[in-house]
PDB file of C-alpha atoms (C1' of nucleotides) in Angstrom:
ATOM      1  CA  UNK A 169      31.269-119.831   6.952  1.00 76.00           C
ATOM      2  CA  UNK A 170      28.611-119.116   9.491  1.00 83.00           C
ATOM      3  CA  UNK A 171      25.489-121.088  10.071  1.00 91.00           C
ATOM      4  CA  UNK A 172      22.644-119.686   8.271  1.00 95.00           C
ATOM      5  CA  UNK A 173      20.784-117.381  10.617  1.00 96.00           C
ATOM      6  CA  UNK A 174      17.365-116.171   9.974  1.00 97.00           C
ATOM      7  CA  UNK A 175      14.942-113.160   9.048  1.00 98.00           C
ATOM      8  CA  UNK A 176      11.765-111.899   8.306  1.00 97.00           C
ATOM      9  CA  UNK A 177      11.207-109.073   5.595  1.00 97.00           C
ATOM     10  CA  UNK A 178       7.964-107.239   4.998  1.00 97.00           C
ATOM     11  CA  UNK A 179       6.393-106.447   2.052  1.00 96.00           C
ATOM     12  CA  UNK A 180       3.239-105.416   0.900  1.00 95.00           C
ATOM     13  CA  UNK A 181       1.977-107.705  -1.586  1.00 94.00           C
ATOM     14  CA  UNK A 182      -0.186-105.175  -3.691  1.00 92.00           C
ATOM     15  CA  UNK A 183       3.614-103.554  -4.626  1.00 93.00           C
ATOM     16  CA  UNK A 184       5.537-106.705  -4.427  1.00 95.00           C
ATOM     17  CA  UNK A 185       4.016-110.439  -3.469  1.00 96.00           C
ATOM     18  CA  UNK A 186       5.499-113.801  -2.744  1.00 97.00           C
ATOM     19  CA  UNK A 187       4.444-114.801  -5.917  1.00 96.00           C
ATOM     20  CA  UNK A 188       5.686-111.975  -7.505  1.00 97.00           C
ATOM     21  CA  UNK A 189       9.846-113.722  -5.979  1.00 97.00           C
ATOM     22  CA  UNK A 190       7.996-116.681  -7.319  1.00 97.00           C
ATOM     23  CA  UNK A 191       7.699-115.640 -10.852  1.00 97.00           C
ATOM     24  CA  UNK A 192      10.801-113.585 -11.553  1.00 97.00           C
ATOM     25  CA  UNK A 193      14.081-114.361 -12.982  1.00 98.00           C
ATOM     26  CA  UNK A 194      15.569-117.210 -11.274  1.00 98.00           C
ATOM     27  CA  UNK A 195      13.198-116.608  -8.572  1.00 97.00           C
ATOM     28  CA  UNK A 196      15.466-113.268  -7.277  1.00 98.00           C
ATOM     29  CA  UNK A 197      15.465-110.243  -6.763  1.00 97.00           C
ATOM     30  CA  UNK A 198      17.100-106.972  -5.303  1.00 97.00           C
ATOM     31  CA  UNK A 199      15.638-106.219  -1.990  1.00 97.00           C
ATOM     32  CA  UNK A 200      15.637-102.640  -1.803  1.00 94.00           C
ATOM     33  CA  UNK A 201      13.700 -99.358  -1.206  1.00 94.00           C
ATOM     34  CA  UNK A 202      14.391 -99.747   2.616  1.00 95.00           C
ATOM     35  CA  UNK A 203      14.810 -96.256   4.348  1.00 94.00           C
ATOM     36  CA  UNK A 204      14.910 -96.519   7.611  1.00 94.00           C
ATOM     37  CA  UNK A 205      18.092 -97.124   9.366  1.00 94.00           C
ATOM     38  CA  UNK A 206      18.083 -99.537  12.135  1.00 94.00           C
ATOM     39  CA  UNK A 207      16.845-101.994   8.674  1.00 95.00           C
ATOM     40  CA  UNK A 208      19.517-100.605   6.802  1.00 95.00           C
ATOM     41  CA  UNK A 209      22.349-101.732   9.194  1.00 95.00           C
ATOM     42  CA  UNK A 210      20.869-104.812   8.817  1.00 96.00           C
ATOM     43  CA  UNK A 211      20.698-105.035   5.432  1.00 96.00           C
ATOM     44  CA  UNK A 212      24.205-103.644   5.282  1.00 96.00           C
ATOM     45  CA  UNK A 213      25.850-105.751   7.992  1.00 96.00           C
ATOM     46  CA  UNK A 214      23.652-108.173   9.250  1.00 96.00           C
ATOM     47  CA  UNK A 215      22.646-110.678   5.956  1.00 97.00           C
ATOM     48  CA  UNK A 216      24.762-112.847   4.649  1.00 97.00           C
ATOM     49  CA  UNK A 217      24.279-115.268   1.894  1.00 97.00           C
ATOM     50  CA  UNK A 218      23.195-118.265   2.688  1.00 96.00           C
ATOM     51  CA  UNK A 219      20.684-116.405   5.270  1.00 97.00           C
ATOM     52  CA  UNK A 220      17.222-117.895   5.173  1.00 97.00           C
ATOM     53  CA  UNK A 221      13.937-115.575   5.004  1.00 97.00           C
ATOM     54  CA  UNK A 222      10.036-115.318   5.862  1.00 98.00           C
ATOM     55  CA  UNK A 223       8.531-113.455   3.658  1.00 98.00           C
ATOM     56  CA  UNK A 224       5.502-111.771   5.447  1.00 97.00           C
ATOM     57  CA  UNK A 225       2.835-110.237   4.016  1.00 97.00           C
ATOM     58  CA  UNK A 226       1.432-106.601   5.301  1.00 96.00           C
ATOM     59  CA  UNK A 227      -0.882-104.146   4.988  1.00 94.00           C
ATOM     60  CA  UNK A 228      -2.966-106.663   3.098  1.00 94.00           C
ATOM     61  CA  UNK A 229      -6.037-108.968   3.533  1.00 93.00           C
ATOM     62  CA  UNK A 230      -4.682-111.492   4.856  1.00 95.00           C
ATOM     63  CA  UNK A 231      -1.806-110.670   6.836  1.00 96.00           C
ATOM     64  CA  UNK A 232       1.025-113.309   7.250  1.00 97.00           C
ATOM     65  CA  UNK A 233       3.755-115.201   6.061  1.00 97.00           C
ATOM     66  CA  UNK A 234       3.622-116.695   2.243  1.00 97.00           C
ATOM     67  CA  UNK A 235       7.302-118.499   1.809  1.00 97.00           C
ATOM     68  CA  UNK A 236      10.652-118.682   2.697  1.00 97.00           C
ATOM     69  CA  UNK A 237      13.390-116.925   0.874  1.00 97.00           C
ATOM     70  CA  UNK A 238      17.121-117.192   0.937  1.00 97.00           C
ATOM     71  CA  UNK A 239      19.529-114.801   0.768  1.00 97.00           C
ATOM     72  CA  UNK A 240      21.848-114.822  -2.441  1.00 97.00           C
ATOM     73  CA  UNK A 241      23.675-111.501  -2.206  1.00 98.00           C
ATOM     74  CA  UNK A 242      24.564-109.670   0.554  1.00 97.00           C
ATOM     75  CA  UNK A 243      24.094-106.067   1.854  1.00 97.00           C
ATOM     76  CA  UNK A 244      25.100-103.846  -1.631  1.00 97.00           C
ATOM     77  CA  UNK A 245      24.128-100.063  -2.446  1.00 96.00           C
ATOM     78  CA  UNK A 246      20.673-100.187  -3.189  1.00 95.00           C
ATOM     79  CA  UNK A 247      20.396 -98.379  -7.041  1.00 94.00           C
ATOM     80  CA  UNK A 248      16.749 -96.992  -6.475  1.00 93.00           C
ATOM     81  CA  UNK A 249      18.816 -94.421  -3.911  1.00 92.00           C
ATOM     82  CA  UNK A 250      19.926 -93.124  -7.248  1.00 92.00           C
ATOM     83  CA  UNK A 251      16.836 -93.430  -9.410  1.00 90.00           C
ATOM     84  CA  UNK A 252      15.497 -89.797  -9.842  1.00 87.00           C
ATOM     85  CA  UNK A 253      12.067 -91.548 -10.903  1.00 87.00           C
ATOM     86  CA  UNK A 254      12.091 -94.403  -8.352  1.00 88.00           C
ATOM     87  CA  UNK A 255       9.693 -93.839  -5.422  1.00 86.00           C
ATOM     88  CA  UNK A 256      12.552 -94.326  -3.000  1.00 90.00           C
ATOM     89  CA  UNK A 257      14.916 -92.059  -4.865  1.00 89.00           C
ATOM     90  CA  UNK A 258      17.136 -90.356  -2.040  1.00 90.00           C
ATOM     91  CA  UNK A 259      18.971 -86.997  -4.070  1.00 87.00           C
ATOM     92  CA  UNK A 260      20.926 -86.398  -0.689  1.00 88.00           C
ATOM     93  CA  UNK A 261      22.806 -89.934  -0.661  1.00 90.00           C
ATOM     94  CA  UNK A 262      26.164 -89.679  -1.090  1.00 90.00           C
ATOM     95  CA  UNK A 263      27.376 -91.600  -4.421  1.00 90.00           C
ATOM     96  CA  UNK A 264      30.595 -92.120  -3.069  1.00 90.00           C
ATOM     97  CA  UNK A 265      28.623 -93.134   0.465  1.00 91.00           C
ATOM     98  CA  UNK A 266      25.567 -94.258  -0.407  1.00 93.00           C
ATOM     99  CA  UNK A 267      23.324 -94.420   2.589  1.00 94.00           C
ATOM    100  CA  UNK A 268      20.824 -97.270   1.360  1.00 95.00           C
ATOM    101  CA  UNK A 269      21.851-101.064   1.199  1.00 96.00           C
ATOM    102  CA  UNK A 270      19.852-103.767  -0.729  1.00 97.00           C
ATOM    103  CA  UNK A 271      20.158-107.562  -0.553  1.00 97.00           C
ATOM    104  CA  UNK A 272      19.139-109.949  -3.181  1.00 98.00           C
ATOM    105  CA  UNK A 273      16.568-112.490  -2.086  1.00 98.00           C
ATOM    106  CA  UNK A 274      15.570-116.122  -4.061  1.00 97.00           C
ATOM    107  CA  UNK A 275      12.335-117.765  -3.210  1.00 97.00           C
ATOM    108  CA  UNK A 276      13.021-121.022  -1.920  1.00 96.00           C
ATOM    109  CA  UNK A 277       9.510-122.408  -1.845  1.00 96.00           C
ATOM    110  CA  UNK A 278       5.664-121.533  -0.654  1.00 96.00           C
ATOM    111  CA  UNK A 279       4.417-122.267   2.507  1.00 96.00           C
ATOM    112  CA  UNK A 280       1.693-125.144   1.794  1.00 96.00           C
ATOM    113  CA  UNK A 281       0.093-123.461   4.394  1.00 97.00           C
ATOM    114  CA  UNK A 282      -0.403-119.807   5.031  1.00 97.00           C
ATOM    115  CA  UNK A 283       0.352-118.598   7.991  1.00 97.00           C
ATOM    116  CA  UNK A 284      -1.703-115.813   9.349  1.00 97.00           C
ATOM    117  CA  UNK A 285      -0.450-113.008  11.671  1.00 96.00           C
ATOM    118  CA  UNK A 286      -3.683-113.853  14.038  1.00 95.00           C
ATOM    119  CA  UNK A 287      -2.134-117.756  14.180  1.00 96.00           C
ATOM    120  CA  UNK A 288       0.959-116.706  15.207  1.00 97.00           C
ATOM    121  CA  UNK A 289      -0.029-114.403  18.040  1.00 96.00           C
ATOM    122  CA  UNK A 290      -1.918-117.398  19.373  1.00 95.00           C
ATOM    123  CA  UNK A 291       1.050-119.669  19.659  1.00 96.00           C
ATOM    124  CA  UNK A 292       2.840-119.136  23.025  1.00 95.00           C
ATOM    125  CA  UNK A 293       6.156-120.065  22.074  1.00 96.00           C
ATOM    126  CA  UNK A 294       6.517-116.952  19.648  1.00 96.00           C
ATOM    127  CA  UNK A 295       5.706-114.474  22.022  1.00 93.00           C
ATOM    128  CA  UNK A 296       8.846-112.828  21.661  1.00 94.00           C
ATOM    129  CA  UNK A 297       8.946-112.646  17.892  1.00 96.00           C
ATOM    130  CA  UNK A 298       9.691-109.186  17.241  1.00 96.00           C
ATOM    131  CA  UNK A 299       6.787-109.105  14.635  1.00 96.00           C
ATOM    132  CA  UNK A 300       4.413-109.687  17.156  1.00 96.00           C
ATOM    133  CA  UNK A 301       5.871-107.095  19.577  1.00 92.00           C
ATOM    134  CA  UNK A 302       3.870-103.924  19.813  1.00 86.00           C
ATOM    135  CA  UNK A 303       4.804-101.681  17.241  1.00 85.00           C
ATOM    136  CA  UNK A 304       7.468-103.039  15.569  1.00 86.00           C
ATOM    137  CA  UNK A 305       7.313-101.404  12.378  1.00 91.00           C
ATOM    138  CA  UNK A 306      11.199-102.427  11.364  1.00 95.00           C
ATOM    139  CA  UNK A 307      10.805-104.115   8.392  1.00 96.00           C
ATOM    140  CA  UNK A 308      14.146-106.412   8.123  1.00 97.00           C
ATOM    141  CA  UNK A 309      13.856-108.685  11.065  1.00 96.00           C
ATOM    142  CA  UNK A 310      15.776-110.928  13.182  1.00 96.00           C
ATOM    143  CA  UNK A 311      14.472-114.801  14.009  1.00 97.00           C
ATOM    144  CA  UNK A 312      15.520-116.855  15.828  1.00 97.00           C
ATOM    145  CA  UNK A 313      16.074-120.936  14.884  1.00 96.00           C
ATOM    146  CA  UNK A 314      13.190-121.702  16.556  1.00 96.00           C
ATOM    147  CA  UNK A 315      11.152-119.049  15.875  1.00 97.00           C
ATOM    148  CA  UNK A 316      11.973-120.337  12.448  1.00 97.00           C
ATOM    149  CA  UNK A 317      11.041-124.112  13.037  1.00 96.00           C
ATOM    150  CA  UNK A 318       8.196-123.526  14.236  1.00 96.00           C
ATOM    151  CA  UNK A 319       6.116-121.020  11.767  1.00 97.00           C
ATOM    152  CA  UNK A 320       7.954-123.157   9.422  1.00 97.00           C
ATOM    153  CA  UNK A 321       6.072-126.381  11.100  1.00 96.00           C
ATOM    154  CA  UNK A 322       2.914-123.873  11.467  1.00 97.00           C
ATOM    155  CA  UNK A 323       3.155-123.588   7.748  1.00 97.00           C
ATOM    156  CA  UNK A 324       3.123-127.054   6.833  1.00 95.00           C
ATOM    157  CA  UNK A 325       6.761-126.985   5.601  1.00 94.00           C
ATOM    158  CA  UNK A 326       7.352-130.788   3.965  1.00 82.00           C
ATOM    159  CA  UNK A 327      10.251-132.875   4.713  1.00 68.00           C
ATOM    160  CA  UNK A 328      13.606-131.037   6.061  1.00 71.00           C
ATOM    161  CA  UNK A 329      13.024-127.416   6.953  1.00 64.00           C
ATOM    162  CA  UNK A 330      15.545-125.302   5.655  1.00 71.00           C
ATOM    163  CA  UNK A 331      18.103-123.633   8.425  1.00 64.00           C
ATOM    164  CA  UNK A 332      17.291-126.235  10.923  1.00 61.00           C
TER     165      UNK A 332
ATOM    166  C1'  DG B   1      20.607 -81.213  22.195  1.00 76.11           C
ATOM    167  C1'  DC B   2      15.725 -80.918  23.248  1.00 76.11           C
ATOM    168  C1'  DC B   3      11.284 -81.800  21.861  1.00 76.11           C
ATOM    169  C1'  DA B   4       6.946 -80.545  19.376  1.00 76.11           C
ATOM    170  C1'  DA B   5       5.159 -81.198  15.006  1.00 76.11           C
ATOM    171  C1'  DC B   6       4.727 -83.916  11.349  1.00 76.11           C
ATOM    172  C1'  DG B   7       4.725 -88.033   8.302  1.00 76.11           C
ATOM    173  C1'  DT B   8       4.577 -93.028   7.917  1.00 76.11           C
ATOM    174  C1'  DT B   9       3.600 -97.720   9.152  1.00 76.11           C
ATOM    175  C1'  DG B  10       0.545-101.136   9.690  1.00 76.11           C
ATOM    176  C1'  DG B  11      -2.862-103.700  12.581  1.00 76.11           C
ATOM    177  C1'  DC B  12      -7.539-103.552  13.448  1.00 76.11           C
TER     178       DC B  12
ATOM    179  C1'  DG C 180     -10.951 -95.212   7.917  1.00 76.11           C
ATOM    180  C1'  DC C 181      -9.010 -94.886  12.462  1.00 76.11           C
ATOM    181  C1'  DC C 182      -5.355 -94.284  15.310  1.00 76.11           C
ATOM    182  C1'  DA C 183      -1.316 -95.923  18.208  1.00 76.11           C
ATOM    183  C1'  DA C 184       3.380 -96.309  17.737  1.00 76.11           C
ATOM    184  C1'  DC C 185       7.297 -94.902  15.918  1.00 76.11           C
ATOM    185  C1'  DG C 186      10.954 -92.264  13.158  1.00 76.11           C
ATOM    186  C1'  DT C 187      12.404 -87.922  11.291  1.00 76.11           C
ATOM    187  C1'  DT C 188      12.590 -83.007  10.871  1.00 76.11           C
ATOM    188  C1'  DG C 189      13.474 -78.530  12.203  1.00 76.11           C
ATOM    189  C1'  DG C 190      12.973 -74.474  15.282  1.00 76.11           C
ATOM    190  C1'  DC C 191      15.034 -72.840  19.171  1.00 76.11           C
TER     191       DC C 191
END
DNA sequence: GCCAACGTTGGC
DNA sequence: GCCAACGTTGGC
Protein backbone atom coordinates (compact mmCIF):
# COMPACT_ATOMS: atom_id res chain seq x y z
CA UNK A 1 0.00 0.00 0.00
CA UNK A 2 1.07 3.49 -0.82
CA UNK A 3 1.68 6.27 1.60
CA UNK A 4 -1.25 8.40 1.98
CA UNK A 5 -0.90 11.33 -0.38
CA UNK A 6 -2.92 14.40 -0.12
CA UNK A 7 -5.79 16.71 -1.61
CA UNK A 8 -7.85 19.53 -1.42
CA UNK A 9 -11.63 19.44 -2.61
CA UNK A 10 -13.87 22.46 -2.96
CA UNK A 11 -17.13 22.91 -1.98
CA UNK A 12 -19.42 25.51 -1.44
CA UNK A 13 -20.73 25.39 1.92
CA UNK A 14 -24.28 26.95 1.24
CA UNK A 15 -24.84 23.37 -0.95
CA UNK A 16 -22.64 21.21 1.11
CA UNK A 17 -20.44 22.41 4.41
CA UNK A 18 -17.83 20.82 6.57
CA UNK A 19 -20.27 20.44 9.03
CA UNK A 20 -22.63 19.13 6.85
CA UNK A 21 -19.42 15.64 6.47
CA UNK A 22 -19.60 16.39 10.13
CA UNK A 23 -23.13 15.49 10.74
CA UNK A 24 -23.88 12.69 8.30
CA UNK A 25 -23.84 9.04 8.54
CA UNK A 26 -20.64 7.90 9.86
CA UNK A 27 -19.30 11.17 8.98
CA UNK A 28 -19.23 10.08 4.88
CA UNK A 29 -20.26 10.73 2.06
CA UNK A 30 -20.18 10.27 -1.85
CA UNK A 31 -18.17 12.96 -3.38
CA UNK A 32 -19.74 13.57 -6.55
CA UNK A 33 -21.33 16.06 -9.03
CA UNK A 34 -17.77 16.80 -10.44
CA UNK A 35 -17.90 17.59 -14.27
CA UNK A 36 -15.02 18.69 -15.39
CA UNK A 37 -12.42 16.35 -16.54
CA UNK A 38 -8.94 17.04 -15.57
CA UNK A 39 -10.98 16.50 -11.68
CA UNK A 40 -12.50 13.56 -12.94
CA UNK A 41 -9.21 11.70 -13.80
CA UNK A 42 -8.44 12.45 -10.53
CA UNK A 43 -11.20 11.30 -8.93
CA UNK A 44 -11.07 8.25 -11.14
CA UNK A 45 -7.35 7.45 -10.91
CA UNK A 46 -5.72 9.57 -8.66
CA UNK A 47 -7.53 8.88 -4.86
CA UNK A 48 -7.01 6.13 -3.12
CA UNK A 49 -8.27 5.17 0.23
CA UNK A 50 -6.45 6.01 2.83
CA UNK A 51 -5.86 9.56 0.96
CA UNK A 52 -6.14 12.47 3.34
CA UNK A 53 -8.27 15.75 2.41
CA UNK A 54 -8.70 19.68 3.04
CA UNK A 55 -11.84 20.51 2.77
CA UNK A 56 -11.96 24.20 1.53
CA UNK A 57 -14.60 26.33 1.59
CA UNK A 58 -15.65 28.64 -1.63
CA UNK A 59 -17.71 31.01 -2.92
CA UNK A 60 -18.63 31.83 0.65
CA UNK A 61 -17.97 34.45 3.41
CA UNK A 62 -15.29 33.33 4.64
CA UNK A 63 -13.27 31.57 2.26
CA UNK A 64 -10.90 28.74 3.50
CA UNK A 65 -10.26 25.52 4.78
CA UNK A 66 -12.76 23.98 7.64
CA UNK A 67 -11.28 20.18 8.25
CA UNK A 68 -9.56 17.43 7.02
CA UNK A 69 -11.21 14.50 5.40
CA UNK A 70 -10.04 11.07 4.46
CA UNK A 71 -10.70 9.16 1.73
CA UNK A 72 -12.75 5.83 2.33
CA UNK A 73 -13.67 4.75 -1.19
CA UNK A 74 -12.02 5.24 -4.15
CA UNK A 75 -12.79 6.70 -7.64
CA UNK A 76 -16.51 4.80 -8.47
CA UNK A 77 -19.27 5.95 -11.11
CA UNK A 78 -20.74 8.81 -9.65
CA UNK A 79 -24.91 7.88 -9.58
CA UNK A 80 -26.07 11.64 -9.89
CA UNK A 81 -24.62 11.10 -13.77
CA UNK A 82 -27.74 9.02 -13.89
CA UNK A 83 -30.21 10.99 -11.81
CA UNK A 84 -32.68 12.59 -14.36
CA UNK A 85 -33.63 15.07 -11.38
CA UNK A 86 -30.12 15.58 -9.94
CA UNK A 87 -28.57 18.96 -10.87
CA UNK A 88 -25.56 17.18 -12.30
CA UNK A 89 -27.59 14.66 -14.23
CA UNK A 90 -25.46 13.94 -17.51
CA UNK A 91 -28.29 12.00 -20.16
CA UNK A 92 -25.24 11.58 -22.63
CA UNK A 93 -23.01 9.34 -20.17
CA UNK A 94 -22.60 6.15 -21.24
CA UNK A 95 -24.14 3.50 -18.62
CA UNK A 96 -21.91 0.99 -19.70
CA UNK A 97 -18.99 3.97 -19.64
CA UNK A 98 -19.98 6.27 -17.38
CA UNK A 99 -18.00 9.42 -17.76
CA UNK A 100 -18.31 10.82 -14.04
CA UNK A 101 -16.34 9.25 -11.01
CA UNK A 102 -17.18 9.95 -7.29
CA UNK A 103 -15.12 9.17 -4.18
CA UNK A 104 -16.44 8.76 -0.75
CA UNK A 105 -14.98 11.14 1.79
CA UNK A 106 -15.14 10.77 6.02
CA UNK A 107 -14.49 13.80 8.09
CA UNK A 108 -11.66 13.17 10.17
CA UNK A 109 -11.86 16.21 12.41
CA UNK A 110 -12.31 20.30 12.35
CA UNK A 111 -9.64 22.52 12.10
CA UNK A 112 -9.57 24.32 15.71
CA UNK A 113 -8.64 27.01 13.70
CA UNK A 114 -10.00 28.25 10.44
CA UNK A 115 -7.91 28.85 7.98
CA UNK A 116 -8.66 31.65 5.66
CA UNK A 117 -7.74 31.80 1.92
CA UNK A 118 -6.21 35.52 2.69
CA UNK A 119 -3.80 33.57 5.53
CA UNK A 120 -2.63 31.29 3.26
CA UNK A 121 -1.64 33.60 0.44
CA UNK A 122 0.42 35.38 3.07
CA UNK A 123 2.54 32.44 4.01
CA UNK A 124 5.56 32.15 1.65
CA UNK A 125 6.10 28.62 1.82
CA UNK A 126 2.66 27.84 -0.01
CA UNK A 127 3.24 29.84 -2.85
CA UNK A 128 2.97 27.08 -5.09
CA UNK A 129 -0.23 25.60 -3.76
CA UNK A 130 -2.25 25.19 -6.72
CA UNK A 131 -5.23 26.88 -4.85
CA UNK A 132 -3.47 29.91 -4.64
CA UNK A 133 -2.32 29.88 -8.29
CA UNK A 134 -4.18 32.27 -10.51
CA UNK A 135 -7.16 30.78 -11.70
CA UNK A 136 -7.20 27.51 -10.67
CA UNK A 137 -10.69 26.70 -10.76
CA UNK A 138 -10.02 22.61 -10.66
CA UNK A 139 -11.79 21.60 -7.89
CA UNK A 140 -10.02 18.10 -6.82
CA UNK A 141 -6.55 19.13 -5.95
CA UNK A 142 -3.19 17.84 -5.45
CA UNK A 143 -0.98 18.77 -2.04
CA UNK A 144 1.81 18.18 -1.31
CA UNK A 145 3.14 16.71 2.42
CA UNK A 146 4.14 19.86 3.29
CA UNK A 147 1.75 21.87 1.90
CA UNK A 148 -0.27 19.64 4.13
CA UNK A 149 1.79 20.15 7.44
CA UNK A 150 1.76 23.29 7.33
CA UNK A 151 -2.06 24.64 6.79
CA UNK A 152 -2.50 21.75 9.01
CA UNK A 153 -0.05 23.62 11.70
CA UNK A 154 -1.79 27.02 10.35
CA UNK A 155 -4.97 25.45 11.53
CA UNK A 156 -4.07 24.62 14.89
CA UNK A 157 -4.17 20.84 14.22
CA UNK A 158 -3.54 19.11 17.98
CA UNK A 159 -1.14 16.43 18.59
CA UNK A 160 -0.02 14.14 15.44
CA UNK A 161 -1.17 15.55 12.13
CA UNK A 162 -2.61 13.07 10.05
CA UNK A 163 -0.42 12.03 6.72
CA UNK A 164 2.70 13.32 8.21
C1' DG B 1 -8.71 21.25 -36.20
C1' DC B 2 -9.26 26.15 -35.38
C1' DC B 3 -11.17 29.56 -32.70
C1' DA B 4 -15.00 32.78 -31.46
C1' DA B 5 -18.81 32.67 -28.60
C1' DC B 6 -20.66 31.29 -24.65
C1' DG B 7 -21.23 29.53 -19.87
C1' DT B 8 -19.18 28.77 -15.36
C1' DT B 9 -16.14 29.43 -11.51
C1' DG B 10 -14.86 31.92 -7.84
C1' DG B 11 -12.11 35.74 -5.74
C1' DC B 12 -12.69 40.36 -4.79
C1' DG C 1 -22.24 42.65 -8.72
C1' DC C 2 -18.08 42.63 -11.42
C1' DC C 3 -15.03 40.45 -14.21
C1' DA C 4 -10.75 37.60 -15.19
C1' DA C 5 -9.71 33.07 -16.10
C1' DC C 6 -10.87 29.02 -17.79
C1' DG C 7 -13.48 25.03 -20.07
C1' DT C 8 -16.75 23.65 -23.52
C1' DT C 9 -19.42 24.05 -27.65
C1' DG C 10 -20.23 24.41 -32.32
C1' DG C 11 -19.75 26.64 -36.90
C1' DC C 12 -16.74 26.46 -40.51
Amino acid sequence: MRPPRHWLLKSEPEAFSFEDLWRAAKRTTSWGGVRNYQARNLLRDELARGDLVLFHHSSTEPIGVAGVARVVRAGYPDPTQFDARDAAHDPDSPHAAPRWFAVDVQALGRLPRFVPLAELRQEPRLGRMVLLRRGARLSVQPVTPSEWRIVLSMGGWRGRLPGS
